[in-house]
PDB file of C-alpha atoms in Angstrom:
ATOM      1  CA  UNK A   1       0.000   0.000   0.000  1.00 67.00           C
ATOM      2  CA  UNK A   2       0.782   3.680  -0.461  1.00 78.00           C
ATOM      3  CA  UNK A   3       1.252   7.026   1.631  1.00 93.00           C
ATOM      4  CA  UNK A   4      -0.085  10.462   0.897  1.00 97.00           C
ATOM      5  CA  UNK A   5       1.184  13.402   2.498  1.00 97.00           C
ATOM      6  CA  UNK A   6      -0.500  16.116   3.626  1.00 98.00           C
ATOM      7  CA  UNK A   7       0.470  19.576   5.529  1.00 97.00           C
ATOM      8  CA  UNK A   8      -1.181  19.592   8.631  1.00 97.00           C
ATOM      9  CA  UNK A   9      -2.509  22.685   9.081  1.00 98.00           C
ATOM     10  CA  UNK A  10      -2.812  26.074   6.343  1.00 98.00           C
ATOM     11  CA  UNK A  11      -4.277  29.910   6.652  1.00 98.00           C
ATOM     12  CA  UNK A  12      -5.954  31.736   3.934  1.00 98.00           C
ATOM     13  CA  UNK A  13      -7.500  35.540   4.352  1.00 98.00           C
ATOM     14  CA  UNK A  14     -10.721  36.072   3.321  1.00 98.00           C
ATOM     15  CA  UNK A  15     -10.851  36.331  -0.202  1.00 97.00           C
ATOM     16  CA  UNK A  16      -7.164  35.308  -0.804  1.00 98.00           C
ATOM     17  CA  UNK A  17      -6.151  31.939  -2.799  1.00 98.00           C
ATOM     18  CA  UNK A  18      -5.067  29.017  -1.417  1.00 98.00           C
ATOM     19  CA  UNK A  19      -2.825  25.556  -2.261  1.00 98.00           C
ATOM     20  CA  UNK A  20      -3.365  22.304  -0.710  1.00 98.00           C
ATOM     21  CA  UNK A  21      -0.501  20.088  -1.315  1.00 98.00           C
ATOM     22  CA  UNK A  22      -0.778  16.242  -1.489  1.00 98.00           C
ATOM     23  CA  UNK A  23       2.360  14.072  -2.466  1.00 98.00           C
ATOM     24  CA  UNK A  24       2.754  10.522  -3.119  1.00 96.00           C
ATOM     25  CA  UNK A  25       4.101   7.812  -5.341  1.00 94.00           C
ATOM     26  CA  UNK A  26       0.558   6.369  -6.065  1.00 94.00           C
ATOM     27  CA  UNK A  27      -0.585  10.034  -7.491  1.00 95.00           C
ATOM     28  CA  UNK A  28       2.126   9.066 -10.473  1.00 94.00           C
ATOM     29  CA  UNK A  29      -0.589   6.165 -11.876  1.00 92.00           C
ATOM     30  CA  UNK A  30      -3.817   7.874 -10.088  1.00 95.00           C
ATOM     31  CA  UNK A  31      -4.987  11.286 -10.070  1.00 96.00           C
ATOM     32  CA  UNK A  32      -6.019  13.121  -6.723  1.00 97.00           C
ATOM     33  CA  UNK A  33      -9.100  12.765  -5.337  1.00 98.00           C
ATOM     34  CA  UNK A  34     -10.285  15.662  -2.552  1.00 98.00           C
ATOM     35  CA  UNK A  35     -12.529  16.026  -0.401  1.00 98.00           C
ATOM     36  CA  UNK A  36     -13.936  18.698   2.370  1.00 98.00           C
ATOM     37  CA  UNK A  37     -14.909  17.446   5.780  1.00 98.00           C
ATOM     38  CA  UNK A  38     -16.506  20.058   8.007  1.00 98.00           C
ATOM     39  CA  UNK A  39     -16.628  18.829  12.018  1.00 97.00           C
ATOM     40  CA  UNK A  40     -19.431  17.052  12.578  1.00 96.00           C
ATOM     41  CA  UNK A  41     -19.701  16.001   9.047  1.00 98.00           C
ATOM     42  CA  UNK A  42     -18.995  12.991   6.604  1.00 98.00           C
ATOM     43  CA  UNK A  43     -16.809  13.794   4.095  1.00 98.00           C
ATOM     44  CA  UNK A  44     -17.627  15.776   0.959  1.00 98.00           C
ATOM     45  CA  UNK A  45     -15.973  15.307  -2.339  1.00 98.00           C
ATOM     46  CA  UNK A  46     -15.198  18.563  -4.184  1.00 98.00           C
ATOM     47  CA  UNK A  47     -12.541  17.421  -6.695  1.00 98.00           C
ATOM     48  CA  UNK A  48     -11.765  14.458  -8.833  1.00 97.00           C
ATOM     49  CA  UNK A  49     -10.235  13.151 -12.103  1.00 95.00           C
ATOM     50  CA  UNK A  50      -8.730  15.541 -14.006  1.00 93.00           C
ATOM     51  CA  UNK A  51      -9.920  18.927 -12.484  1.00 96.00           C
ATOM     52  CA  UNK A  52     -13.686  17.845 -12.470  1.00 96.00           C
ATOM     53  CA  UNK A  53     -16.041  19.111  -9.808  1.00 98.00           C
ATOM     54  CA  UNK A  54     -19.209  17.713  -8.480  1.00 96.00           C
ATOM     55  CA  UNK A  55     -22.388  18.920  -9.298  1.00 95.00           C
ATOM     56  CA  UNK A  56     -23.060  21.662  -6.335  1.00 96.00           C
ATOM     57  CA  UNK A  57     -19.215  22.314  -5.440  1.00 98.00           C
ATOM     58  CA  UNK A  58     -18.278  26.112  -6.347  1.00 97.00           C
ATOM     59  CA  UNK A  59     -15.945  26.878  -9.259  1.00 96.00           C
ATOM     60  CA  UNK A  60     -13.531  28.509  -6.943  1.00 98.00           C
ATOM     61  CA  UNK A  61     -12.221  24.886  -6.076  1.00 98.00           C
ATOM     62  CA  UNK A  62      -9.666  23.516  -8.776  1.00 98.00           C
ATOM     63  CA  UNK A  63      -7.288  20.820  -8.853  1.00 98.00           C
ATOM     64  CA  UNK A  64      -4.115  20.094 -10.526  1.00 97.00           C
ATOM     65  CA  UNK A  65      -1.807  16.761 -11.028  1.00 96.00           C
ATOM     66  CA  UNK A  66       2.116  16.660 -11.831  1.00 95.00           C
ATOM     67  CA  UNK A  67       4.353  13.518 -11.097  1.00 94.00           C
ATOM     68  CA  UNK A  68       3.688  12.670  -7.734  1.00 95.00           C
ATOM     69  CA  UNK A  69       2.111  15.585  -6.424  1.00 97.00           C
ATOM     70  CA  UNK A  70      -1.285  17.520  -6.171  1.00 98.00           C
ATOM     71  CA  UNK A  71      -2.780  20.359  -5.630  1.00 98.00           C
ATOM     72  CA  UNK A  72      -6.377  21.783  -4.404  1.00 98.00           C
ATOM     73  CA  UNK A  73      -6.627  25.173  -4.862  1.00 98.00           C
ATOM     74  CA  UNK A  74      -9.375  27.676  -3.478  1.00 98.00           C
ATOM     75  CA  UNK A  75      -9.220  31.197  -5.748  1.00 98.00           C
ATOM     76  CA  UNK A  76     -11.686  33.710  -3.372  1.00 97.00           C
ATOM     77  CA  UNK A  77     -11.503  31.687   0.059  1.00 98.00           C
ATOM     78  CA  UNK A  78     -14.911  31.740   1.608  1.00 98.00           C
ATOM     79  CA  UNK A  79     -15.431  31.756   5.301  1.00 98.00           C
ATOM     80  CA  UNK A  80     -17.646  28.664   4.852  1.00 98.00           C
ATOM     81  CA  UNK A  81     -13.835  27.082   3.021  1.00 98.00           C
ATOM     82  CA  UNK A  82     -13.255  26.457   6.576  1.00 98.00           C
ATOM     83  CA  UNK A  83     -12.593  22.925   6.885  1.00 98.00           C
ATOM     84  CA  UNK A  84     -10.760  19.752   7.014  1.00 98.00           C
ATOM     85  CA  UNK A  85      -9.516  18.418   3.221  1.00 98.00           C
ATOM     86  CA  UNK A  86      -7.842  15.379   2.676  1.00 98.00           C
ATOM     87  CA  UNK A  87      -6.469  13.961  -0.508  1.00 98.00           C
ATOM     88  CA  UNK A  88      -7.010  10.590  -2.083  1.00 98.00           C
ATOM     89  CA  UNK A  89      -6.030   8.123  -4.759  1.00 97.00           C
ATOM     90  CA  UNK A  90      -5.615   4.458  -5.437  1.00 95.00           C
ATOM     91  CA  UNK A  91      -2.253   2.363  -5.339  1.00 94.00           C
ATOM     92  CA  UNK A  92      -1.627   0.987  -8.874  1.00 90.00           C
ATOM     93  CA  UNK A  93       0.000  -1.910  -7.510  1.00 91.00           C
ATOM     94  CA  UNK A  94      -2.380  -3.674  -4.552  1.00 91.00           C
ATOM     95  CA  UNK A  95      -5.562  -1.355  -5.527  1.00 92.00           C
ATOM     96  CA  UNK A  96      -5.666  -0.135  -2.278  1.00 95.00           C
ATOM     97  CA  UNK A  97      -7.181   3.618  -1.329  1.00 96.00           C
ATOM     98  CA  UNK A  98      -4.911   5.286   0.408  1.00 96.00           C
ATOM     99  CA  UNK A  99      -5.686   9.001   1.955  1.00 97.00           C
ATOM    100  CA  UNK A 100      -3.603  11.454   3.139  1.00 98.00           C
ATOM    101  CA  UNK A 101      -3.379  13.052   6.815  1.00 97.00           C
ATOM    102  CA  UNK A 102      -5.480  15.847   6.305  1.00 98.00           C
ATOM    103  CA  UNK A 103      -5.240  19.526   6.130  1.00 98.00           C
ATOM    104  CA  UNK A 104      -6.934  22.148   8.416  1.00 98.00           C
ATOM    105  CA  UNK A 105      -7.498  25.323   6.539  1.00 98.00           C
ATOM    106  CA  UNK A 106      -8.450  28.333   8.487  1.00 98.00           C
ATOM    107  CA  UNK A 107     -10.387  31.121   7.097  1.00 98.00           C
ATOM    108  CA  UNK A 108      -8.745  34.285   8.779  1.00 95.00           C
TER     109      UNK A 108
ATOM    110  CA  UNK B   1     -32.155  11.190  -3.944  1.00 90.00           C
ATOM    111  CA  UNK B   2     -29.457   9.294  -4.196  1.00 93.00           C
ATOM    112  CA  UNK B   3     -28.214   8.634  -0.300  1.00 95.00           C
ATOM    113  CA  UNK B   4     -27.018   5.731   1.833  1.00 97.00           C
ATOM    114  CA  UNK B   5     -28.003   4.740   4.901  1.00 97.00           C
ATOM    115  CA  UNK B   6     -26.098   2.282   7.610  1.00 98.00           C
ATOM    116  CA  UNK B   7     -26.784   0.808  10.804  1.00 97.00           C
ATOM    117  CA  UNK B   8     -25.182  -1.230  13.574  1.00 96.00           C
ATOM    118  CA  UNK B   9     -24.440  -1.738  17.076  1.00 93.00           C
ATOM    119  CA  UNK B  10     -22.663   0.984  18.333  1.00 93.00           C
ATOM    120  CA  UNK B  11     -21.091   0.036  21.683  1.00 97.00           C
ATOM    121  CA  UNK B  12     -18.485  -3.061  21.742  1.00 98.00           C
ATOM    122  CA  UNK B  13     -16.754  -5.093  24.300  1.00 98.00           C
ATOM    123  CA  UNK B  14     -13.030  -5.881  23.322  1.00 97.00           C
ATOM    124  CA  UNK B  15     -12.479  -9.311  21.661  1.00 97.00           C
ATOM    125  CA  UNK B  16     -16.469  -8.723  19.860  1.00 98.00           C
ATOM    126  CA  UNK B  17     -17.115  -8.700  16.381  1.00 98.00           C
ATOM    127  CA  UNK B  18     -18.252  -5.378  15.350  1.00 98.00           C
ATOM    128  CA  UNK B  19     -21.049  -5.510  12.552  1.00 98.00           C
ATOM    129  CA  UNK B  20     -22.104  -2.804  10.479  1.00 98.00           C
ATOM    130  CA  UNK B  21     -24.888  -2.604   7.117  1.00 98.00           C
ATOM    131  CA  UNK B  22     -25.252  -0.008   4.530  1.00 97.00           C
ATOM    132  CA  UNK B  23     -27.885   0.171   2.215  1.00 96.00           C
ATOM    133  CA  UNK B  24     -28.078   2.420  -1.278  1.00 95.00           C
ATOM    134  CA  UNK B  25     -31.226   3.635  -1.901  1.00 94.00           C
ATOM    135  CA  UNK B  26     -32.621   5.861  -5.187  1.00 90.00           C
ATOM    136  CA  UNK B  27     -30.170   4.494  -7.954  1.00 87.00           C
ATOM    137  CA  UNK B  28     -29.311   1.254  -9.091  1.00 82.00           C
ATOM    138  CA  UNK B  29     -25.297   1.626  -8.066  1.00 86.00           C
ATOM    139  CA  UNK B  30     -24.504  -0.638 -11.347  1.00 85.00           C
ATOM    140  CA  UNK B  31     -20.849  -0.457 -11.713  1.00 86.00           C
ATOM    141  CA  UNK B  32     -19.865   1.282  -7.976  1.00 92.00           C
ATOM    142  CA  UNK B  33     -17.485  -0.336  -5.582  1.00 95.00           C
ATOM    143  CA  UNK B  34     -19.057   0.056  -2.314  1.00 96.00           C
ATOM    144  CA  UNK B  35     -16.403   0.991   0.765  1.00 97.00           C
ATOM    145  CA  UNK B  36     -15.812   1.439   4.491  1.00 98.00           C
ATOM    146  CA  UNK B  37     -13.835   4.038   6.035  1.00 98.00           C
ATOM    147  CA  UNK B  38     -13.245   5.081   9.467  1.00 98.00           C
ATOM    148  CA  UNK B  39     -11.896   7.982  11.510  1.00 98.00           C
ATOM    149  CA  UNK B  40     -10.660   7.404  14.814  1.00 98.00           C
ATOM    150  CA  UNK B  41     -11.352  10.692  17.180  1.00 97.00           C
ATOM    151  CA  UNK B  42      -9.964  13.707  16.383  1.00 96.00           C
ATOM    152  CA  UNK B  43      -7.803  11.767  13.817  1.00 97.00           C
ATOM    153  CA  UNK B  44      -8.137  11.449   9.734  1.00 97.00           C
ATOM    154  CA  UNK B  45      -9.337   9.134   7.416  1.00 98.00           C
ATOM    155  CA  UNK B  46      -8.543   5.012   7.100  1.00 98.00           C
ATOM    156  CA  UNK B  47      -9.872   3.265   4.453  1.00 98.00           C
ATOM    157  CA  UNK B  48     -10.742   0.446   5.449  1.00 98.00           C
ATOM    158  CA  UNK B  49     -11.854  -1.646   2.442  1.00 98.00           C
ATOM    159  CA  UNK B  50     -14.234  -1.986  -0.887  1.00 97.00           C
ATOM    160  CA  UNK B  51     -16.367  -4.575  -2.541  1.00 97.00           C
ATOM    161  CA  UNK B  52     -17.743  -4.068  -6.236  1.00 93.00           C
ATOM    162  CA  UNK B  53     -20.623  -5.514  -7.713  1.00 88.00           C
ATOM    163  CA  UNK B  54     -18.641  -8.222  -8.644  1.00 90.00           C
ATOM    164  CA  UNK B  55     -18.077  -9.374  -5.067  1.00 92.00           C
ATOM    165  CA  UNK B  56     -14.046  -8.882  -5.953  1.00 95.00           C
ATOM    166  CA  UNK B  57     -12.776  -7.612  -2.067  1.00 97.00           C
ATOM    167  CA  UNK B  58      -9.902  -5.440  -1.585  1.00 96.00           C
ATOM    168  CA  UNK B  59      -8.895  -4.269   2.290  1.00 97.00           C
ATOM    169  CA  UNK B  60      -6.623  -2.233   4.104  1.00 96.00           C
ATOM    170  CA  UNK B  61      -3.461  -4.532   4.766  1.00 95.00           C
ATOM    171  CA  UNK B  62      -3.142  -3.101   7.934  1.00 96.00           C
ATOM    172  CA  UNK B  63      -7.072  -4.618   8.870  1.00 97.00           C
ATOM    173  CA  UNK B  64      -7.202  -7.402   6.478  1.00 96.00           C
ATOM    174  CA  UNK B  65      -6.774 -10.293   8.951  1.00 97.00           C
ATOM    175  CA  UNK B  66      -9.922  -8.914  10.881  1.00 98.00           C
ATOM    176  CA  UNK B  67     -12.087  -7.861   8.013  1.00 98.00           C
ATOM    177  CA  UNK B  68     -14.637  -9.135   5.754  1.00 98.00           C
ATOM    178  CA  UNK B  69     -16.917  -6.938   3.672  1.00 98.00           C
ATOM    179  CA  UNK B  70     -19.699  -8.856   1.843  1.00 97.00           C
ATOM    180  CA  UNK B  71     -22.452  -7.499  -0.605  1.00 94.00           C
ATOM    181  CA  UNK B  72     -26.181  -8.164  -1.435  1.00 92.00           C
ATOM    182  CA  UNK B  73     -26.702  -6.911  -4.437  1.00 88.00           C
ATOM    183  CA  UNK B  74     -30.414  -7.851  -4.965  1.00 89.00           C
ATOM    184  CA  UNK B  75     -30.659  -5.481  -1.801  1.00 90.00           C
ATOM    185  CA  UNK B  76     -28.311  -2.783  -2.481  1.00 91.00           C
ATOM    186  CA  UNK B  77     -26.785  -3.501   0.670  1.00 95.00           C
ATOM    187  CA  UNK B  78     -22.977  -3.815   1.956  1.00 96.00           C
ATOM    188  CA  UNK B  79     -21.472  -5.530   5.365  1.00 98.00           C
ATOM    189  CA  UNK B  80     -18.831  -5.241   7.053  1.00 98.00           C
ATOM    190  CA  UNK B  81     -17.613  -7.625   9.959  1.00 98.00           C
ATOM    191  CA  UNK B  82     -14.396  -6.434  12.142  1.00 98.00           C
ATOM    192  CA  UNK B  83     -13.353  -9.227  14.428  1.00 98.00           C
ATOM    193  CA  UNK B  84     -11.294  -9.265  18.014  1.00 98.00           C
ATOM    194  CA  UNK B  85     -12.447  -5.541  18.372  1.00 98.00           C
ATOM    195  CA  UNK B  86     -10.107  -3.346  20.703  1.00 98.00           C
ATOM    196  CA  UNK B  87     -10.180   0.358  21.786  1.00 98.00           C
ATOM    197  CA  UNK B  88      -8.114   1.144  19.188  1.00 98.00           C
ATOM    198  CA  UNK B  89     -11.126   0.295  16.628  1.00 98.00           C
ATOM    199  CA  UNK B  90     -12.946   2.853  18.532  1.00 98.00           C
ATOM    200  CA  UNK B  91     -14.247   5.469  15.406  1.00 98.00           C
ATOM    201  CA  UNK B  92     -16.899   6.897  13.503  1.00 98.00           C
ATOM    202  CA  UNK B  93     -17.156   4.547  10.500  1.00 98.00           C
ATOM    203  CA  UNK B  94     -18.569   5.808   6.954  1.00 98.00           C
ATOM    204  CA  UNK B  95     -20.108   3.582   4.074  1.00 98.00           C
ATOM    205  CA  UNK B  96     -19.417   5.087   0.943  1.00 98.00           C
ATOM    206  CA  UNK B  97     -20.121   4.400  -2.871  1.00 96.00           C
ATOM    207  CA  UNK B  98     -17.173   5.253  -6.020  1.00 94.00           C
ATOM    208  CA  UNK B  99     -16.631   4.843  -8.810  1.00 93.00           C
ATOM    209  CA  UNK B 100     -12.824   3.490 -10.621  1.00 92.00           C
ATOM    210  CA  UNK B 101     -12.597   5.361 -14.168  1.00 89.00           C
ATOM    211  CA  UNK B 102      -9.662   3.155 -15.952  1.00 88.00           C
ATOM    212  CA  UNK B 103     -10.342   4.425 -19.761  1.00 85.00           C
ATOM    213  CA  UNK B 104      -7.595   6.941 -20.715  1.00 83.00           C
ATOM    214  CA  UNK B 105      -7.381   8.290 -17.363  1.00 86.00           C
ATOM    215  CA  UNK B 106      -7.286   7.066 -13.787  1.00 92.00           C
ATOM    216  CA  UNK B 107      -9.250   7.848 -11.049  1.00 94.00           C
ATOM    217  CA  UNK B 108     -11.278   6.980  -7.700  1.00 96.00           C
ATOM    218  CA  UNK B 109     -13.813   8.623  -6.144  1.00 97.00           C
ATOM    219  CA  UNK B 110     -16.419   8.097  -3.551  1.00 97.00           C
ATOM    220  CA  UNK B 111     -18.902  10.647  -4.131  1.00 96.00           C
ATOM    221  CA  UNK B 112     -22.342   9.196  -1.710  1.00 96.00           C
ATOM    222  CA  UNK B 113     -21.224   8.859   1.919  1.00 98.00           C
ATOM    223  CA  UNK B 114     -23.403   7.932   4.307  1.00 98.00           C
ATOM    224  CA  UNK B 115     -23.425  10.081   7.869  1.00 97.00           C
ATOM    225  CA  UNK B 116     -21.504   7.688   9.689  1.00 97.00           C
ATOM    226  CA  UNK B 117     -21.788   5.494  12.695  1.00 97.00           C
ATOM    227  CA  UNK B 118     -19.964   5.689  15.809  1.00 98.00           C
ATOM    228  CA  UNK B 119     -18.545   2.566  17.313  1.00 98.00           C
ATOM    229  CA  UNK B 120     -17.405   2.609  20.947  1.00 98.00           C
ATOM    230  CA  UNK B 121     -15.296   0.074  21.961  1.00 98.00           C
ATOM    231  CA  UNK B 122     -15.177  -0.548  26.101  1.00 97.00           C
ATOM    232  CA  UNK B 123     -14.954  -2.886  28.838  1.00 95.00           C
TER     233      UNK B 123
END
């Protein structure tokens, strides 16, 4: 099996565009999957493929793929951004799902 | 609407089996793998395993000795059996349905979770 890794914890202002970072040898056969998990909350998915978004998730979310590493990106943080998002992919080798640590974004 | 719904005991001694069901309702889920993750308080996600329509199994090599997942597909419905429970299987666990796109490009999702069910594991 494979390991994602996450930063642990990132700050945005209001408004201001952020990068969420995911890197792992598994993202080389797989593209990034991400989702948003607010406390309380299952998990939401807001990104997958190659930059597509769910029906419902705001346009302001984007993701991006190179080698072994991904990125979510918020352009125009919204308070309501506020959340836990962890990344996601699928080992091409065992098929296994593995997800990364987790980042805490905070909405300043 | 599309949605899935689970159920199961929620409070465990150690050494029990814990025993959870899901069940898809409002599409036919042809094609999805079906899987269980869990979160462990105040930590992140752990996929546990999946189960496609086939019945073809795949689980978390940490977990696998203790795990079995099982699907009814006549019933839209998933299982999943943990054996020789300990506190350290103590979590919120999620059903969720994906879907594997392997034409041209690769992904995984899991885009229906279920709200989750917290298991308590204590003596």
């Amino acid at each position: 099996s494979s390991e994602l890794t996450q930063d642990p914890a990132v700050s945005v202002a209001l408004g201001q565009t952020v990068r969420i970072t995911c890197q792992g040898d598994s993202l080389r056969g797989y593209y990034a999957t991400w989702y948003q998990q607010k406390p309380g909350q299952a998990p939401v998915l807001v990104i997958f493929g190659n930059n597509n978004r769910p029906s419902g998730i705001p346009n302001r979310f984007s993701g991006s793929n190179s080698g072994n590493t991904a990125s979510l990106t918020i352009t125009g943080a919204q308070a309501e951004d506020e959340a836990d998002y962890y990344c996601s992919s699928r080992d091409t080798i065992d098929n296994t799902v593995p997800f990364g640590g987790g980042t805490k974004l905070t909405v300043l | 609407q599309v949605h899935l719904q689970q159920w199961g005991a929620g409070l465990l001694k150690p050494s029990e089996t814990l025993s959870l069901t899901c069940a898809g309702y409002g599409a036919s889920f042809t094609g999805y793998y079906w899987s269980w993750i869990r979160q462990s308080p105040g930590k992140g996600l752990e996929w546990i395993g999946e189960i496609n329509q086939s019945g073809d199994t795949k689980y978390n090599p940490s977990l696998k000795s203790r795990v079995t997942i099982s699907m009814d597909t006549s019933k839209n419905q998933m299982s999943l059996k943990l054996t020789s429970v300990t506190a350290a299987d103590t979590a919120i666990y999620y059903c969720a349905s994906g879907w594997l796109q392997l034409d041209q490009s690769y992904y995984y999702y899991m885009d229906i979770w279920a709200k989750g069910s917290t298991v308590t594991v204590s003596s």
